mmCIF file of C-alpha atoms in Angstrom:
data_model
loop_
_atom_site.group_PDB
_atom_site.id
_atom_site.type_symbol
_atom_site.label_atom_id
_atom_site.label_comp_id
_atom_site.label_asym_id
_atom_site.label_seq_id
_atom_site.Cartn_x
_atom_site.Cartn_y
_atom_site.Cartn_z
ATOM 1 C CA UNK A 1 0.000 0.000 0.000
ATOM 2 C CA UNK A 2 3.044 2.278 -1.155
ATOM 3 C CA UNK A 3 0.984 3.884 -3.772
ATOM 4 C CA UNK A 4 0.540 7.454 -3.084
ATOM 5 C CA UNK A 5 0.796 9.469 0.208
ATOM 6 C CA UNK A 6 -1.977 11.040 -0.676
ATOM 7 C CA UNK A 7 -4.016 7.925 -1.412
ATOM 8 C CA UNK A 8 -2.808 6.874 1.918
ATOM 9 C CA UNK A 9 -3.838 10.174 3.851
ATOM 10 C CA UNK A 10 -7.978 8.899 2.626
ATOM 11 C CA UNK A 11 -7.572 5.428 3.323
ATOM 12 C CA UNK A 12 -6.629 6.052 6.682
ATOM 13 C CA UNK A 13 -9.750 8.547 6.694
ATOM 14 C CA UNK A 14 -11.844 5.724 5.250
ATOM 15 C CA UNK A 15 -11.186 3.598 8.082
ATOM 16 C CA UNK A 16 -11.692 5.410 10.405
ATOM 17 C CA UNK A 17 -14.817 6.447 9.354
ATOM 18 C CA UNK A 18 -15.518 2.927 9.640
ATOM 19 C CA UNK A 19 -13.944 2.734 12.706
ATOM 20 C CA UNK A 20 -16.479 5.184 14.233
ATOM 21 C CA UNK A 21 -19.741 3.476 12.606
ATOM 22 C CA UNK A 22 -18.338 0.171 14.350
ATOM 23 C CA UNK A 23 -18.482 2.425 17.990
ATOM 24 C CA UNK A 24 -21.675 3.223 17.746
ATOM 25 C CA UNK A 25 -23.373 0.392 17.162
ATOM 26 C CA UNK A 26 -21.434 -0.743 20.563
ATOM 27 C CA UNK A 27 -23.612 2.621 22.147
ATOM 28 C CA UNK A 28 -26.445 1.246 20.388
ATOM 29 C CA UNK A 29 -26.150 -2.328 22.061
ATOM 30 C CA UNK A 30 -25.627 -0.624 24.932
ATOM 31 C CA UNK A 31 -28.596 2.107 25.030
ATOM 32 C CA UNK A 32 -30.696 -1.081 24.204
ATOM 33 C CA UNK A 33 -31.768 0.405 20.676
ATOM 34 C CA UNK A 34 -34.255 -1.816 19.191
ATOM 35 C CA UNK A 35 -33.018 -4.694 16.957
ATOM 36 C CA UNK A 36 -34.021 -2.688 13.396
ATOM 37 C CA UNK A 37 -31.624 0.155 14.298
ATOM 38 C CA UNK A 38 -29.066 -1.638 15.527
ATOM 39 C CA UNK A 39 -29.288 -3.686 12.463
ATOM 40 C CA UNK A 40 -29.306 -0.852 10.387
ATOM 41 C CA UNK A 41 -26.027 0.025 11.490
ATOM 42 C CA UNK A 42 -24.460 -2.868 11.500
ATOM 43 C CA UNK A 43 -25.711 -2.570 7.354
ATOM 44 C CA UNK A 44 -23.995 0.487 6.880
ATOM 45 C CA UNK A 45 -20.847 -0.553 7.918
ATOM 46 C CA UNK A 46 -21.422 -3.498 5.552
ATOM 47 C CA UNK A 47 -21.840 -1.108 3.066
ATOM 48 C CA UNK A 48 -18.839 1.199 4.364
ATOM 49 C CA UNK A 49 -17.016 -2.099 3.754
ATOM 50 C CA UNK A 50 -17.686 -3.011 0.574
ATOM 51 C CA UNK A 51 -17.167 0.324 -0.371
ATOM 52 C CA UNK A 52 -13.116 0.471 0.647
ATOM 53 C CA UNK A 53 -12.625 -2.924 -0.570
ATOM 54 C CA UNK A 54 -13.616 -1.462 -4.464
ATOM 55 C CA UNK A 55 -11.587 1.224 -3.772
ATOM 56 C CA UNK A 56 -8.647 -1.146 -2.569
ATOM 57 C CA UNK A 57 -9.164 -3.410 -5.636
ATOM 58 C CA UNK A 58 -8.959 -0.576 -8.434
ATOM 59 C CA UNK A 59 -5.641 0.981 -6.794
ATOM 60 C CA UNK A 60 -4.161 -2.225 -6.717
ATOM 61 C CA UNK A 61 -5.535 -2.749 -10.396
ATOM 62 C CA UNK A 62 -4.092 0.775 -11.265
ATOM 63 C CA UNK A 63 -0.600 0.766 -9.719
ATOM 64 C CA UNK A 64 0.455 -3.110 -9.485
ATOM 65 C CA UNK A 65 -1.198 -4.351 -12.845
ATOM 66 C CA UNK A 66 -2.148 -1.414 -15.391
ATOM 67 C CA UNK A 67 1.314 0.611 -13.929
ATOM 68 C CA UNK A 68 3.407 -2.272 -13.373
ATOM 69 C CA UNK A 69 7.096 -2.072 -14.154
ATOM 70 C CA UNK A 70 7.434 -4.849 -15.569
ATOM 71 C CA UNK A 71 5.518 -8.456 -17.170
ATOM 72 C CA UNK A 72 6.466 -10.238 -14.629
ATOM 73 C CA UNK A 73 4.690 -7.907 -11.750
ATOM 74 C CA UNK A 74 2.103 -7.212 -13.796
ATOM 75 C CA UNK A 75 1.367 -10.757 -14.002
ATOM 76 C CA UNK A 76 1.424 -11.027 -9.940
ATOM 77 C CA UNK A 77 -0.386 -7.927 -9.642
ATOM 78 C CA UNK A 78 -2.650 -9.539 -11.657
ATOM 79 C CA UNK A 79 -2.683 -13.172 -9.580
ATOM 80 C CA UNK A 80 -2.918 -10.864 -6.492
ATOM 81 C CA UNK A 81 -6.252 -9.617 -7.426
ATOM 82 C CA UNK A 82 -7.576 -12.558 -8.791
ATOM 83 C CA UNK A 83 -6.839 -14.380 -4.990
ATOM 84 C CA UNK A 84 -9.055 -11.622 -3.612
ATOM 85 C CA UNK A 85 -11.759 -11.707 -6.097
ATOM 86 C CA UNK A 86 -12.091 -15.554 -5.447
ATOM 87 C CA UNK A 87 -12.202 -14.755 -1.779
ATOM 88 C CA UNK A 88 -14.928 -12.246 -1.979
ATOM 89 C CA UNK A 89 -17.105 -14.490 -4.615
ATOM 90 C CA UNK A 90 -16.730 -18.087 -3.545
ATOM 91 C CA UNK B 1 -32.126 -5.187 21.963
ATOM 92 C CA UNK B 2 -33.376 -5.929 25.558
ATOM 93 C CA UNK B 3 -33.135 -9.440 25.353
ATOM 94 C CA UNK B 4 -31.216 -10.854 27.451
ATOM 95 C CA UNK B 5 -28.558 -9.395 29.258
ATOM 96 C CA UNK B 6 -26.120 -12.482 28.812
ATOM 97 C CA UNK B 7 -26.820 -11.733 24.997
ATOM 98 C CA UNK B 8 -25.903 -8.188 25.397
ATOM 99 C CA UNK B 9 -22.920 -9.052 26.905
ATOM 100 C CA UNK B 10 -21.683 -11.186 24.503
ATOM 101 C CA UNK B 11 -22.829 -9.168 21.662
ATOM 102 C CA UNK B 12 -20.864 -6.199 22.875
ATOM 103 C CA UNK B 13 -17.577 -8.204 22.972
ATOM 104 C CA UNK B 14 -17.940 -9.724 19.312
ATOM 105 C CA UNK B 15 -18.492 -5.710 18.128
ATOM 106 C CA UNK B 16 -15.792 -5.039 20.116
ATOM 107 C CA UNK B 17 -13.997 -7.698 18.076
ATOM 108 C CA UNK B 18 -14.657 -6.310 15.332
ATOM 109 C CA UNK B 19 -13.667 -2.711 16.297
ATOM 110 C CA UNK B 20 -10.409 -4.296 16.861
ATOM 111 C CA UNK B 21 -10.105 -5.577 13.138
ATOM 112 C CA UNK B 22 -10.890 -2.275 11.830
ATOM 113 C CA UNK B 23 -8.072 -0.577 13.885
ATOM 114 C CA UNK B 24 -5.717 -3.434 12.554
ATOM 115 C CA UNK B 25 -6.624 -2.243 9.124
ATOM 116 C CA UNK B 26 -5.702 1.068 10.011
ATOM 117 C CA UNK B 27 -2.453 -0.031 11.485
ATOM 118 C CA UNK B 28 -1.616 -1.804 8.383
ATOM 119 C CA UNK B 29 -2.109 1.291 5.874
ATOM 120 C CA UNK B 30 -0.042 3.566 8.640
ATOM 121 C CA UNK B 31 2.947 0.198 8.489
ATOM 122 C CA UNK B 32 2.580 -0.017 4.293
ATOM 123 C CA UNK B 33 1.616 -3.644 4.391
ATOM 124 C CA UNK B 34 0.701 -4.963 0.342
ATOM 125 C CA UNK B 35 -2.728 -4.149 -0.627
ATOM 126 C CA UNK B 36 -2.903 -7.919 -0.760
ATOM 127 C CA UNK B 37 -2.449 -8.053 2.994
ATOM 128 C CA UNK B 38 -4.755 -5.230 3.807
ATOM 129 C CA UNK B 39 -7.344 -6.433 1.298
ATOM 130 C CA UNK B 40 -7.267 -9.782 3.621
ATOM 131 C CA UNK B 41 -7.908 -7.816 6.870
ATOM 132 C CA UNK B 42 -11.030 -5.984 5.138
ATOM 133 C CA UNK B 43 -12.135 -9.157 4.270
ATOM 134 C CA UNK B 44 -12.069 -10.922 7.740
ATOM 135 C CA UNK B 45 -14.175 -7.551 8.784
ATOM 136 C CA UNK B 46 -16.767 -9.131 6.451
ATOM 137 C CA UNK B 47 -16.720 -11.948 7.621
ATOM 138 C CA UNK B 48 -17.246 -10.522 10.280
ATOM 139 C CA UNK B 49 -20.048 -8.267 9.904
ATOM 140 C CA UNK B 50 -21.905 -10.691 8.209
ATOM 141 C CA UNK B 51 -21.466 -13.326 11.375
ATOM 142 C CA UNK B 52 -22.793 -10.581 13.714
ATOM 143 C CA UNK B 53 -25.504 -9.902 11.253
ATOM 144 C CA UNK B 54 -26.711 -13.248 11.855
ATOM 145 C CA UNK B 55 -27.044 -13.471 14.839
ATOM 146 C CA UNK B 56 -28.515 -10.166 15.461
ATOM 147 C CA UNK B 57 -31.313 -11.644 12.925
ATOM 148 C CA UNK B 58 -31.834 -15.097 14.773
ATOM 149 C CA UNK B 59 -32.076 -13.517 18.121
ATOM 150 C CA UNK B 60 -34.719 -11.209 16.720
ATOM 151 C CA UNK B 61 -36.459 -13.818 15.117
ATOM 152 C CA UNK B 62 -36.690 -15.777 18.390
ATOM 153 C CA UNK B 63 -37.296 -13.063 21.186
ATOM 154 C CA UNK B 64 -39.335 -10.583 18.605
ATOM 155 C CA UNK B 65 -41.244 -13.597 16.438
ATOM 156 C CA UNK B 66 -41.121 -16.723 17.568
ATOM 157 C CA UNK B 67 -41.808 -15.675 21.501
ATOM 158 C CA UNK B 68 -43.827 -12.748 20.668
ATOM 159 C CA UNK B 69 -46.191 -11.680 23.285
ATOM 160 C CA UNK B 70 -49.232 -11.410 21.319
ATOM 161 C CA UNK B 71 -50.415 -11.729 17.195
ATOM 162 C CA UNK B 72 -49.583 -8.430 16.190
ATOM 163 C CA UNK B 73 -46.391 -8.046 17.955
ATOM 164 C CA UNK B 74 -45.057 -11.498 16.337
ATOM 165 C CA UNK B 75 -46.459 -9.578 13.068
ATOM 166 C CA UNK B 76 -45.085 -6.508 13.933
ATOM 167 C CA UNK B 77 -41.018 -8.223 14.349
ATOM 168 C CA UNK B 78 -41.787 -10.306 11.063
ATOM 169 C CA UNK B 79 -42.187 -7.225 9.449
ATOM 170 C CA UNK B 80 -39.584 -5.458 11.048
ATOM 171 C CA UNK B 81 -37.105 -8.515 9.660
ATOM 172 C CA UNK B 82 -38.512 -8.178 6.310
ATOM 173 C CA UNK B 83 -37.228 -4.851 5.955
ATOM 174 C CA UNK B 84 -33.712 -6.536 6.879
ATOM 175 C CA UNK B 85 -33.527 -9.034 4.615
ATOM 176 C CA UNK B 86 -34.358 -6.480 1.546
ATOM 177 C CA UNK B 87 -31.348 -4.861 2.893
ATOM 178 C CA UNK B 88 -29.187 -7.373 2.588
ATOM 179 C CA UNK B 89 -30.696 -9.102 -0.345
ATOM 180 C CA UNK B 90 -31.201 -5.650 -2.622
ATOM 181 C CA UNK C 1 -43.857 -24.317 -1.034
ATOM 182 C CA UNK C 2 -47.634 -24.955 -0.465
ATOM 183 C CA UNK C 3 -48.503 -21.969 0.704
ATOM 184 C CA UNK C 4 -51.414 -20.743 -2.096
ATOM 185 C CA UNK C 5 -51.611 -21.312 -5.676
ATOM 186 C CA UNK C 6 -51.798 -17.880 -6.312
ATOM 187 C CA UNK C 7 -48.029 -17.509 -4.563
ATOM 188 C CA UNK C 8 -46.811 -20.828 -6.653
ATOM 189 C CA UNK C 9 -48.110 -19.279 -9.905
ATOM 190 C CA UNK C 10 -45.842 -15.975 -9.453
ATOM 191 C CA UNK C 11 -42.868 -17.590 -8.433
ATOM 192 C CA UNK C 12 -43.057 -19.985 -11.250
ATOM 193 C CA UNK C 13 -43.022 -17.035 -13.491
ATOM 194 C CA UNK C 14 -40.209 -15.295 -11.620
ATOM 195 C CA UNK C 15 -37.960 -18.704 -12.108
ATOM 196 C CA UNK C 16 -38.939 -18.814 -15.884
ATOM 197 C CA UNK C 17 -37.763 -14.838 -16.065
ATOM 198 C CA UNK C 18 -34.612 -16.036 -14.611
ATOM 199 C CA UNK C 19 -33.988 -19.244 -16.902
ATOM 200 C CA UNK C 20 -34.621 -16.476 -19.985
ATOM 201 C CA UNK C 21 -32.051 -14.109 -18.314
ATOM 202 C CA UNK C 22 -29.730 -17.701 -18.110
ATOM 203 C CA UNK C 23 -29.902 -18.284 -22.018
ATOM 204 C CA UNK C 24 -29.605 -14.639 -22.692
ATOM 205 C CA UNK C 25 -26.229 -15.448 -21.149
ATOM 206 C CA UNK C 26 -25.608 -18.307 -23.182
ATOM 207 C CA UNK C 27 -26.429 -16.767 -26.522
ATOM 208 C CA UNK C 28 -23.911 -13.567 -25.268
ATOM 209 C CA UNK C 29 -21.202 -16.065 -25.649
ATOM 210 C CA UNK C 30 -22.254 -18.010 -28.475
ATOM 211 C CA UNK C 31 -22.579 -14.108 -30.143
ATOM 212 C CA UNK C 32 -19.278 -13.376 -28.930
ATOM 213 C CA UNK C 33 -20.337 -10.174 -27.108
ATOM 214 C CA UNK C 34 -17.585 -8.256 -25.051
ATOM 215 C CA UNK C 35 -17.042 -9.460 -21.653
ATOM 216 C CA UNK C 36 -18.363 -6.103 -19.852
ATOM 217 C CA UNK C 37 -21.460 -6.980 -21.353
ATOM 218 C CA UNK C 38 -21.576 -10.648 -20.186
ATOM 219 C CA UNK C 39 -20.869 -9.699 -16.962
ATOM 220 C CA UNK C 40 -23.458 -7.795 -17.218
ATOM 221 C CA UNK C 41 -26.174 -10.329 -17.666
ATOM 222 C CA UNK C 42 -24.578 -12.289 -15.080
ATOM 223 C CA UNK C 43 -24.781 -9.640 -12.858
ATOM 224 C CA UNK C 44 -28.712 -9.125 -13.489
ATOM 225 C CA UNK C 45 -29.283 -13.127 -13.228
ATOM 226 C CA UNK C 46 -27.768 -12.768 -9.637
ATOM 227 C CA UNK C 47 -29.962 -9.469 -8.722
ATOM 228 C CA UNK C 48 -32.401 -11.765 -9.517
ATOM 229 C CA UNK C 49 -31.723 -14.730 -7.876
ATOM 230 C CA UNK C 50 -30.876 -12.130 -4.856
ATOM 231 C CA UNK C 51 -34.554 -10.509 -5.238
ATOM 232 C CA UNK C 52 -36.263 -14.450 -5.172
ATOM 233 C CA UNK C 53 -34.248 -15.587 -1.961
ATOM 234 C CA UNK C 54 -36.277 -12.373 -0.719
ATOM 235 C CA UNK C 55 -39.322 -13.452 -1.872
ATOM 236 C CA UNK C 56 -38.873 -17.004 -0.460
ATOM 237 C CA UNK C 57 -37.757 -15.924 2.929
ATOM 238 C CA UNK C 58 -40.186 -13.873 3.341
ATOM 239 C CA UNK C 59 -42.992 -16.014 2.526
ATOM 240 C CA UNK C 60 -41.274 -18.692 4.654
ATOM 241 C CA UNK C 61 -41.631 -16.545 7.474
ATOM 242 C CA UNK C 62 -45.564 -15.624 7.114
ATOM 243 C CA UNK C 63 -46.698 -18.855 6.644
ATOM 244 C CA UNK C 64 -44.213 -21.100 8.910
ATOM 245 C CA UNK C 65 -43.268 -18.896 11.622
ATOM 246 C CA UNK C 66 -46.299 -15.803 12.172
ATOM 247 C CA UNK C 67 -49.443 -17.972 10.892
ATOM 248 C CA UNK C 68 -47.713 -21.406 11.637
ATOM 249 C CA UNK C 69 -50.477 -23.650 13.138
ATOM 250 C CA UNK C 70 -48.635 -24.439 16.461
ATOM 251 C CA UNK C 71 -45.677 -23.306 18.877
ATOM 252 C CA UNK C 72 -43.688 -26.212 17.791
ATOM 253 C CA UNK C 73 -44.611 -25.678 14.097
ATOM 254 C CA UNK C 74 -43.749 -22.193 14.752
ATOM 255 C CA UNK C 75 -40.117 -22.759 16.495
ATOM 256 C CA UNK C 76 -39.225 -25.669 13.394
ATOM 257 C CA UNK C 77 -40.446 -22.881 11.096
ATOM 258 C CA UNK C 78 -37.635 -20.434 12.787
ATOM 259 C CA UNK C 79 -35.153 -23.013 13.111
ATOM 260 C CA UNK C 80 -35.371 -23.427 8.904
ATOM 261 C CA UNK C 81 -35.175 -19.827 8.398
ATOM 262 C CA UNK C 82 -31.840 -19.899 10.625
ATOM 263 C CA UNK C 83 -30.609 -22.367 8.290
ATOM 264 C CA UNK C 84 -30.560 -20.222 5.703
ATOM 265 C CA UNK C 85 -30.037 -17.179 6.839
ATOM 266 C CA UNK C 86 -26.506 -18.873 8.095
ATOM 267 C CA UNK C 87 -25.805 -20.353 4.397
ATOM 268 C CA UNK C 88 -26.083 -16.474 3.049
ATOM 269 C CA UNK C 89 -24.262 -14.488 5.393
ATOM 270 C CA UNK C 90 -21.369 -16.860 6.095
ATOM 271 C CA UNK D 1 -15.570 -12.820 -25.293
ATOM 272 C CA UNK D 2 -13.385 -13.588 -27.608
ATOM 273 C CA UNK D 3 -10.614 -15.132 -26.537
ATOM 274 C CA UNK D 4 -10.186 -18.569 -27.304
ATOM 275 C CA UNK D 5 -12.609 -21.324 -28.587
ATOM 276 C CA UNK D 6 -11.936 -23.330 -25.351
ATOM 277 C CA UNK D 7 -12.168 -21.068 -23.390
ATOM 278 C CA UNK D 8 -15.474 -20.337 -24.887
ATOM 279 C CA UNK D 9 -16.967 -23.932 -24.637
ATOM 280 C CA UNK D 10 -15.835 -24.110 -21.000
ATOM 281 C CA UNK D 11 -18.193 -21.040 -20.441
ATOM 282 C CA UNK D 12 -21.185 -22.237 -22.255
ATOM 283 C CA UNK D 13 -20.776 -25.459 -20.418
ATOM 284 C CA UNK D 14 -20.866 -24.081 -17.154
ATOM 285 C CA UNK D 15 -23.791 -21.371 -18.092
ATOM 286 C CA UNK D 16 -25.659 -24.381 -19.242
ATOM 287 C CA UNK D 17 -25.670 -26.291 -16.178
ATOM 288 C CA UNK D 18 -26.859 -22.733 -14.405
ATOM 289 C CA UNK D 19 -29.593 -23.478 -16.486
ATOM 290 C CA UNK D 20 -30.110 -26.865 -15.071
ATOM 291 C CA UNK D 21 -30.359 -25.941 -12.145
ATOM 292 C CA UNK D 22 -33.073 -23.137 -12.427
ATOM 293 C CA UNK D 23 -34.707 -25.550 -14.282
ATOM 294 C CA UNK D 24 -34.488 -27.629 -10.843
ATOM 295 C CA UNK D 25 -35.979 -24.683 -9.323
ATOM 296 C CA UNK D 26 -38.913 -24.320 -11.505
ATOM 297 C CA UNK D 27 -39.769 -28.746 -10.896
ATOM 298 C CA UNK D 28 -39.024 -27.791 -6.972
ATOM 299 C CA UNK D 29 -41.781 -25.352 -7.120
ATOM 300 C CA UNK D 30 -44.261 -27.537 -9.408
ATOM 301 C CA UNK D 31 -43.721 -30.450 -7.661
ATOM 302 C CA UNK D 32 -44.289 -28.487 -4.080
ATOM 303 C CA UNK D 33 -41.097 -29.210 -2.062
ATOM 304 C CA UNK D 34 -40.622 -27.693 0.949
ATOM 305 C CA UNK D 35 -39.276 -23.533 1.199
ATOM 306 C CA UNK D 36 -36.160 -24.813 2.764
ATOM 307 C CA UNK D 37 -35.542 -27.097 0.118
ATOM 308 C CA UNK D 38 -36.142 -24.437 -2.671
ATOM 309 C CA UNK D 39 -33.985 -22.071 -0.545
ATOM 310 C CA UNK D 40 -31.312 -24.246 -0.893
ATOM 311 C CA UNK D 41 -31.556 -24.974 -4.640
ATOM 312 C CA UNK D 42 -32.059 -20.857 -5.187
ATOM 313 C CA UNK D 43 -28.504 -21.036 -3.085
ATOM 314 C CA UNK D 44 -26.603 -23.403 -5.697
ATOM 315 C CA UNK D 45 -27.446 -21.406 -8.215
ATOM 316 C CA UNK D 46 -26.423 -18.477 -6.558
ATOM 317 C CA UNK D 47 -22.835 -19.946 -5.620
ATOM 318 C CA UNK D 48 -22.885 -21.236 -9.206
ATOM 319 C CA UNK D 49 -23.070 -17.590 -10.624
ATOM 320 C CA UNK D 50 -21.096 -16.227 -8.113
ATOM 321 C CA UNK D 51 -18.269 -18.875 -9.770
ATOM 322 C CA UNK D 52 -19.065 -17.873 -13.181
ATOM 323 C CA UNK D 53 -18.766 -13.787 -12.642
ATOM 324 C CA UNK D 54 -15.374 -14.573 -10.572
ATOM 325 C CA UNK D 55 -14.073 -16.881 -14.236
ATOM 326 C CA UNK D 56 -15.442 -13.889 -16.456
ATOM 327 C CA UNK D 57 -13.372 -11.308 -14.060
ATOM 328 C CA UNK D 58 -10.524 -13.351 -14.324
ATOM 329 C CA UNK D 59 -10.395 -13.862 -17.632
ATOM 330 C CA UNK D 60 -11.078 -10.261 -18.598
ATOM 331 C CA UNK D 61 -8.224 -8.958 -15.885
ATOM 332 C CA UNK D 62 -6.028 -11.846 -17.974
ATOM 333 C CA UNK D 63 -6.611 -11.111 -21.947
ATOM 334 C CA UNK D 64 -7.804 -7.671 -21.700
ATOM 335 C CA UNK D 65 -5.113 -5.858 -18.878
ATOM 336 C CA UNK D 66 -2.171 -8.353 -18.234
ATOM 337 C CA UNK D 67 -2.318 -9.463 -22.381
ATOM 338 C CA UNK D 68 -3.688 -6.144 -23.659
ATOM 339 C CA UNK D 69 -2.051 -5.096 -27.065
ATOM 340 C CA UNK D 70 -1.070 -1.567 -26.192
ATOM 341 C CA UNK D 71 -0.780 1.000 -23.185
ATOM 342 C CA UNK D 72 -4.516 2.435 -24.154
ATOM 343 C CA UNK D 73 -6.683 -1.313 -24.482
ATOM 344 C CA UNK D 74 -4.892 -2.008 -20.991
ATOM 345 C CA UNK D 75 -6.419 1.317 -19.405
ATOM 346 C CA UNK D 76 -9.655 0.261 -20.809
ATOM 347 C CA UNK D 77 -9.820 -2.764 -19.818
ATOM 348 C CA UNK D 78 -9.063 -2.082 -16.592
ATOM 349 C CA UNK D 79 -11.795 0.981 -16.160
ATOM 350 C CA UNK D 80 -14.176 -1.579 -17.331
ATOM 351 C CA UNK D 81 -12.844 -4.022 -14.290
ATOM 352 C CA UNK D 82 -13.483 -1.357 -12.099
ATOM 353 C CA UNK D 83 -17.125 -0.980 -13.198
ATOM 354 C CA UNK D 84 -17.899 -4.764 -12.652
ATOM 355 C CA UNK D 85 -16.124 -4.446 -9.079
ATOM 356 C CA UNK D 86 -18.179 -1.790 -8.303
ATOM 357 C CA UNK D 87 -21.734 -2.954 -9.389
ATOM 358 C CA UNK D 88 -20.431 -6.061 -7.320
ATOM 359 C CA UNK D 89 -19.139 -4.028 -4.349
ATOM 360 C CA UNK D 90 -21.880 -1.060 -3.817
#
C-alpha cells in the first residue's frame, strides 16, 4: 500500500470512518436500541465495507497491474487480485 | 435489543472484536503492508459483519417472532425482519 | 412451497424470467459479445436470484413462523429460516 | 468474449448447467417441495453464478489488462474491471 501518500492520507480517513460506525453500534447495544436500528447500522458498515474494498481493488488494479514495471509484476499484480476476487465471490 | 442481558454481553464483545479488526486495518495502511495483505484484513471484517448480522437476525427472530407476546407483535417483528432481509438481499 | 396457488403461480413465473435471463447469457457467448457486457447479464441473473431468496424468505416466514399452526410448528419454522439465513451471510 | 474457442466452450458449459439448475428450481416449485428445500436450490445457483462472474473477471483482468495489445486497451480494460467491481461491491 506504497501507492501514493496522498491515497494513503484517505484510506486512513476511510477507516476510520468505519472505525467510528463500528463504535456506535457498541452505544447502540448498549442504550438497548431496538433490533431494526441496531441492524441498520451494522448494514452500513457493511456497506462502508464493501465500499473500501472497491476502492482497494482498483488501486491495486491501477498501480500493481495497469502501472506495473514490468511483465512479470504485472502478471502477480494480476494473480494478487484474482486471490481476492475468489475470496470475496466463492 | 433488551433481550437478554447475557446476549448483550456477549454481543458487545464480538463488536468489540470487530472494532479491533478495523483498527488493525488502520495499522496496516499507517505500516505499508501490500494491498494484498490489507485487502485480507477488510475481508475478515466481512466476515465478520456478516457473522454478527446473523445473529442479530436469529435472536430477533426468536425473542421478537417466535416468543412474541401477542399476534400483532409477532407480526409486527416479522415485518420489522422483512425490511432486513431487503437490505441485505437488494 | 404450499402456501397458495396464487403464490406458486408468481414464483413460477419469476424462475422462468430467470432461466430467460440464463440463455440470454448463453447466446452472449455463443454471439461473442464483449465481456463487460456478459458480466453484465450475469450480474442481473444474480440481482435476480438475490430478489427471489427475498421473496422465499419472506414467505417462509408468514406462513411457517407468524401464521404457523402451532408453537412447535412455529419454532421448526424459525429453526429453517436460521438455516438459511446462516448459508447467506457466512 | 473472444478469446479462445476453449475457453469459450468451457463457459457455455458451465452457463448451461446454471440453467439446469433453475430448471431444478422451476420442478421444486411444481412439484411443491418444501421452502427450505427451494432455498437451498435458489442457493446453488447463486454460488454457481457467483463462480461464473469470478471466471469472467478473471479472464477479462487476464486477456484484456495483463495481455492487452497496447498501453490504451490495458487502461480500458481495466476501467471496465473497475465498473464490474463496483456494481459487485456497492
Amino acid at each position: 500500500m506504497s501507492h501514493t501518500i496522498q491515497n494513503k492520507t484517505k484510506l486512513t480517513a476511510r477507516v476510520r470512518r468505519i472505525a467510528g460506525q463500528v463504535d456506535a453500534i457498541e452505544r447502540a447495544l448498549e442504550a438497548e436500541l431496538g433490533c431494526a436500528d441496531v441492524l441498520q447500522l451494522v448494514a452500513s458498515v457493511r456497506g462502508a465495507i464493501n465500499g473500501l474494498t472497491a476502492e482497494l481493488m482498483e488501486e491495486h488494479l491501477q498501480y500493481h497491474v495497469v502501472e506495473a514495471g514490468s511483465e512479470a509484476e504485472r502478471q502477480r499484480g494480476a494473480d494478487e487480485l484474482v486471490e481476492v476476487i475468489r475470496t470475496y465471490l466463492k
